[in-house]
């Protein structure tokens, strides 16, 4: 059974994915947590979840972390 915190992280991850999908561009972590009205900690937990599942790409530009959707259609076979 999932804990409340696990469900909360999952909901935040889905919301972050939806924001990246809707914007269809890169966003900073601050832009993400501000647009969703969640804390920095909540955003980082959800971003970690998305990164673990290979659903987002994290890059660094001008000293800031930038997130975008993964556009990988690569497969073996």
XYZ file of N, CA and C in Angstrom:
231
model
N 0.835 -1.182 0.000
C 0.000 0.000 0.000
C 0.882 1.248 0.000
N 0.556 2.190 -0.856
C 1.328 3.423 -0.974
C 1.004 4.363 0.186
N 2.034 5.067 0.645
C 1.829 6.042 1.710
C 1.301 7.341 1.111
N 0.801 8.200 1.981
C 0.304 9.500 1.529
C 1.407 10.274 0.816
N 2.634 10.226 1.354
C 3.748 10.964 0.752
C 4.057 10.441 -0.648
N 4.034 9.114 -0.831
C 4.282 8.545 -2.158
C 3.216 8.983 -3.150
N 1.978 9.009 -2.713
C 0.893 9.447 -3.599
C 1.022 10.926 -3.923
N 1.425 11.720 -2.933
C 1.611 13.156 -3.143
C 2.729 13.419 -4.154
N 3.826 12.685 -4.029
C 4.944 12.830 -4.970
C 4.490 12.442 -6.369
N 3.717 11.384 -6.460
C 3.228 10.934 -7.769
C 2.334 11.988 -8.415
N 1.442 12.585 -7.631
C 0.556 13.638 -8.153
C 1.384 14.829 -8.623
N 2.376 15.232 -7.825
C 3.244 16.346 -8.223
C 4.012 16.008 -9.499
N 4.481 14.772 -9.623
C 5.208 14.350 -10.827
C 4.306 14.428 -12.055
N 3.079 13.974 -11.917
C 2.119 14.050 -13.030
C 1.867 15.500 -13.406
N 1.713 16.361 -12.404
C 1.472 17.782 -12.676
C 2.670 18.437 -13.357
N 3.872 18.087 -12.929
C 5.074 18.625 -13.578
C 5.138 18.155 -15.027
N 4.881 16.883 -15.253
C 4.878 16.346 -16.619
C 3.862 17.098 -17.474
N 2.678 17.347 -16.927
C 1.633 18.047 -17.677
C 2.033 19.480 -18.003
N 2.696 20.156 -17.074
C 3.163 21.524 -17.335
C 4.202 21.509 -18.453
N 5.147 20.578 -18.390
C 6.157 20.481 -19.452
C 5.512 20.124 -20.790
N 4.503 19.275 -20.755
C 3.768 18.892 -21.971
C 3.039 20.098 -22.558
N 2.350 20.855 -21.705
C 1.575 22.008 -22.154
C 2.484 23.105 -22.695
N 3.568 23.400 -21.971
C 4.488 24.452 -22.400
C 5.305 24.024 -23.611
N 5.562 22.727 -23.724
C 6.354 22.165 -24.814
C 7.689 22.887 -24.976
N 8.288 23.220 -23.836
C 9.593 23.869 -23.860
C 10.318 23.568 -22.555
N 11.505 24.108 -22.431
C 12.295 23.940 -21.217
C 11.771 24.853 -20.118
N 11.945 24.424 -18.877
C 11.571 25.244 -17.728
C 12.618 25.066 -16.637
N 12.823 26.111 -15.852
C 13.699 25.983 -14.691
C 12.905 25.347 -13.556
N 13.621 24.860 -12.560
C 12.955 24.276 -11.397
C 12.094 25.330 -10.715
N 12.604 26.553 -10.598
C 11.828 27.620 -9.963
C 10.540 27.904 -10.737
N 10.607 27.935 -12.057
C 9.396 28.147 -12.855
C 8.376 27.039 -12.613
N 8.871 25.824 -12.452
C 7.970 24.690 -12.237
C 7.275 24.791 -10.891
N 8.045 24.930 -9.811
C 7.376 24.930 -8.507
C 6.547 26.182 -8.282
N 6.922 27.283 -8.903
C 6.108 28.492 -8.794
C 4.799 28.331 -9.551
N 4.853 27.785 -10.752
C 3.632 27.637 -11.558
C 2.660 26.635 -10.946
N 3.167 25.670 -10.182
C 2.302 24.657 -9.571
C 1.957 24.965 -8.114
N 2.527 26.033 -7.579
C 2.301 26.409 -6.172
C 2.644 25.264 -5.219
N 3.804 24.648 -5.462
C 4.305 23.618 -4.560
C 5.659 24.080 -4.031
N 6.133 23.432 -2.986
C 7.417 23.814 -2.404
C 8.575 23.298 -3.259
N 9.743 23.870 -3.002
C 10.958 23.415 -3.678
C 11.177 21.930 -3.399
N 11.000 21.524 -2.130
C 11.194 20.120 -1.749
C 10.231 19.203 -2.505
N 8.966 19.581 -2.586
C 7.980 18.768 -3.307
C 8.350 18.648 -4.782
N 8.800 19.757 -5.360
C 9.201 19.741 -6.768
C 10.392 18.815 -6.978
N 11.388 18.890 -6.096
C 12.584 18.071 -6.260
C 12.282 16.582 -6.098
N 11.395 16.235 -5.175
C 11.013 14.828 -5.014
C 10.324 14.312 -6.276
N 9.430 15.116 -6.828
C 8.707 14.711 -8.041
C 9.638 14.665 -9.250
N 10.551 15.614 -9.339
C 11.527 15.626 -10.437
C 12.417 14.385 -10.348
N 12.807 14.013 -9.144
C 13.586 12.791 -8.953
C 12.838 11.566 -9.440
N 11.551 11.523 -9.143
C 10.702 10.408 -9.595
C 10.696 10.356 -11.128
N 10.452 11.517 -11.757
C 10.400 11.572 -13.220
C 11.748 11.205 -13.839
N 12.831 11.665 -13.223
C 14.165 11.355 -13.739
C 14.453 9.860 -13.625
N 14.057 9.260 -12.513
C 14.260 7.819 -12.319
C 13.542 7.012 -13.389
N 12.396 7.495 -13.809
C 11.599 6.812 -14.829
C 11.994 7.223 -16.252
N 13.051 8.047 -16.379
C 13.526 8.546 -17.679
C 12.448 9.303 -18.447
N 11.650 10.086 -17.723
C 10.589 10.865 -18.361
C 10.967 12.319 -18.596
N 12.058 12.763 -17.984
C 12.490 14.142 -18.186
C 13.984 14.171 -18.461
N 14.402 15.260 -19.076
C 15.802 15.510 -19.371
C 16.225 16.705 -18.536
N 17.337 16.587 -17.836
C 17.841 17.672 -17.000
C 19.153 18.148 -17.594
N 19.247 19.458 -17.818
C 20.439 20.056 -18.405
C 20.801 21.283 -17.583
N 21.956 21.830 -17.824
C 22.386 23.031 -17.124
C 22.683 24.114 -18.151
N 22.033 25.272 -17.996
C 22.260 26.417 -18.879
C 22.419 27.662 -18.026
N 23.454 28.412 -18.294
C 23.713 29.649 -17.562
C 23.687 29.435 -16.050
N 24.202 28.297 -15.601
C 24.281 28.016 -14.178
C 22.985 27.563 -13.535
N 21.936 27.362 -14.334
C 20.640 26.931 -13.792
C 20.259 25.586 -14.386
N 19.581 24.777 -13.571
C 19.082 23.498 -14.066
C 17.822 23.726 -14.885
N 17.784 23.117 -16.060
C 16.666 23.249 -16.986
C 16.059 21.866 -17.188
N 14.744 21.787 -17.151
C 14.046 20.516 -17.350
C 13.237 20.558 -18.628
N 13.173 19.425 -19.291
C 12.314 19.277 -20.461
C 11.878 17.822 -20.548
N 10.868 17.576 -21.357
C 10.406 16.204 -21.564
C 11.459 15.434 -22.337
N 11.584 14.165 -22.060
C 12.455 13.301 -22.859
C 11.766 13.036 -24.183
N 12.520 13.164 -25.244
C 11.991 12.894 -26.580
C 12.745 11.730 -27.193
N 12.957 10.714 -26.405
C 13.745 9.583 -26.868
C 12.853 8.504 -27.455
N 13.020 8.259 -28.729
C 12.310 7.174 -29.383
C 13.267 6.016 -29.667
N 14.427 6.049 -29.036
C 15.451 5.039 -29.257
C 15.025 3.709 -28.652
N 15.276 2.656 -29.373
C 15.038 1.316 -28.824
C 15.941 0.321 -29.533
N 16.180 -0.784 -28.890
C 16.928 -1.874 -29.499
C 15.927 -2.819 -30.141
N 16.132 -3.114 -31.417
C 15.286 -4.122 -32.046
C 14.147 -3.649 -32.820
